[in-house]
Amino acid sequence: MKKYKVIKFSNMWSTRSLKEEVEYVLNEKTREGYEIVSVAFGVNLWWMPTAFITICR
């Protein structure tokens, strides 16, 4: 049975740093043996750039 986890990141100041943070976490979680299910970018209620990463093991 797979266990899923959603990781959420927000960065009010820079979409570039948000992208870099997501890349770092994707590489880290892959090395730890997680499967990356999806990555989605959007904005929250206050128009703050947000990223959601879904992983499973």
PDB file of C-alpha atoms in Angstrom:
ATOM      1  CA  MET A   1       0.000   0.000   0.000  1.00  0.00           C
ATOM      2  CA  LYS A   2       1.477   3.344  -1.066  1.00  0.00           C
ATOM      3  CA  LYS A   3       1.536   6.294   1.312  1.00  0.00           C
ATOM      4  CA  TYR A   4       1.113   9.710  -0.275  1.00  0.00           C
ATOM      5  CA  LYS A   5       2.288  13.050   1.092  1.00  0.00           C
ATOM      6  CA  VAL A   6       1.754  16.583  -0.210  1.00  0.00           C
ATOM      7  CA  ILE A   7       4.442  19.188   0.433  1.00  0.00           C
ATOM      8  CA  LYS A   8       3.481  22.867   0.058  1.00  0.00           C
ATOM      9  CA  PHE A   9       5.855  25.793  -0.510  1.00  0.00           C
ATOM     10  CA  SER A  10       5.097  29.495  -0.811  1.00  0.00           C
ATOM     11  CA  ASN A  11       7.359  32.409  -1.560  1.00  0.00           C
ATOM     12  CA  MET A  12       5.951  35.899  -1.510  1.00  0.00           C
ATOM     13  CA  TRP A  13       9.048  37.592  -2.897  1.00  0.00           C
ATOM     14  CA  SER A  14      10.398  35.578  -5.796  1.00  0.00           C
ATOM     15  CA  THR A  15       9.116  32.917  -8.181  1.00  0.00           C
ATOM     16  CA  ARG A  16      12.734  32.141  -9.081  1.00  0.00           C
ATOM     17  CA  SER A  17      13.629  31.208  -5.501  1.00  0.00           C
ATOM     18  CA  LEU A  18      10.399  29.178  -5.225  1.00  0.00           C
ATOM     19  CA  LYS A  19      11.396  27.210  -8.333  1.00  0.00           C
ATOM     20  CA  GLU A  20      14.912  26.651  -6.978  1.00  0.00           C
ATOM     21  CA  GLU A  21      13.535  25.456  -3.634  1.00  0.00           C
ATOM     22  CA  VAL A  22      11.189  23.020  -5.388  1.00  0.00           C
ATOM     23  CA  GLU A  23      14.049  21.675  -7.543  1.00  0.00           C
ATOM     24  CA  TYR A  24      16.176  21.126  -4.442  1.00  0.00           C
ATOM     25  CA  VAL A  25      13.392  19.260  -2.615  1.00  0.00           C
ATOM     26  CA  LEU A  26      12.599  17.124  -5.684  1.00  0.00           C
ATOM     27  CA  ASN A  27      16.245  16.028  -5.930  1.00  0.00           C
ATOM     28  CA  GLU A  28      16.433  15.396  -2.180  1.00  0.00           C
ATOM     29  CA  LYS A  29      13.230  13.315  -2.036  1.00  0.00           C
ATOM     30  CA  THR A  30      14.262  11.297  -5.103  1.00  0.00           C
ATOM     31  CA  ARG A  31      17.579  10.433  -3.412  1.00  0.00           C
ATOM     32  CA  GLU A  32      15.622   9.357  -0.307  1.00  0.00           C
ATOM     33  CA  GLY A  33      13.673   6.854  -2.432  1.00  0.00           C
ATOM     34  CA  TYR A  34      10.383   8.693  -2.869  1.00  0.00           C
ATOM     35  CA  GLU A  35       8.440   8.602  -6.111  1.00  0.00           C
ATOM     36  CA  ILE A  36       7.439  12.039  -7.403  1.00  0.00           C
ATOM     37  CA  VAL A  37       3.753  11.879  -8.371  1.00  0.00           C
ATOM     38  CA  SER A  38       3.122  15.486  -9.362  1.00  0.00           C
ATOM     39  CA  VAL A  39       4.336  19.064  -9.095  1.00  0.00           C
ATOM     40  CA  ALA A  40       1.904  21.960  -9.446  1.00  0.00           C
ATOM     41  CA  PHE A  41       2.423  25.705  -9.315  1.00  0.00           C
ATOM     42  CA  GLY A  42      -0.284  28.258  -8.622  1.00  0.00           C
ATOM     43  CA  VAL A  43      -1.203  31.120  -6.327  1.00  0.00           C
ATOM     44  CA  ASN A  44      -2.971  31.173  -2.997  1.00  0.00           C
ATOM     45  CA  LEU A  45      -5.737  33.429  -1.714  1.00  0.00           C
ATOM     46  CA  TRP A  46      -3.324  36.377  -1.386  1.00  0.00           C
ATOM     47  CA  TRP A  47      -1.829  35.851  -4.883  1.00  0.00           C
ATOM     48  CA  MET A  48       1.361  34.440  -3.384  1.00  0.00           C
ATOM     49  CA  PRO A  49       3.188  31.976  -5.699  1.00  0.00           C
ATOM     50  CA  THR A  50       2.727  28.474  -4.293  1.00  0.00           C
ATOM     51  CA  ALA A  51       3.993  25.025  -5.235  1.00  0.00           C
ATOM     52  CA  PHE A  52       2.563  21.628  -4.318  1.00  0.00           C
ATOM     53  CA  ILE A  53       4.630  18.441  -4.590  1.00  0.00           C
ATOM     54  CA  THR A  54       2.931  15.059  -4.224  1.00  0.00           C
ATOM     55  CA  ILE A  55       5.237  12.179  -3.311  1.00  0.00           C
ATOM     56  CA  CYS A  56       4.713   8.546  -2.359  1.00  0.00           C
ATOM     57  CA  ARG A  57       6.670   5.595  -1.097  1.00  0.00           C
TER      58      ARG A  57
END
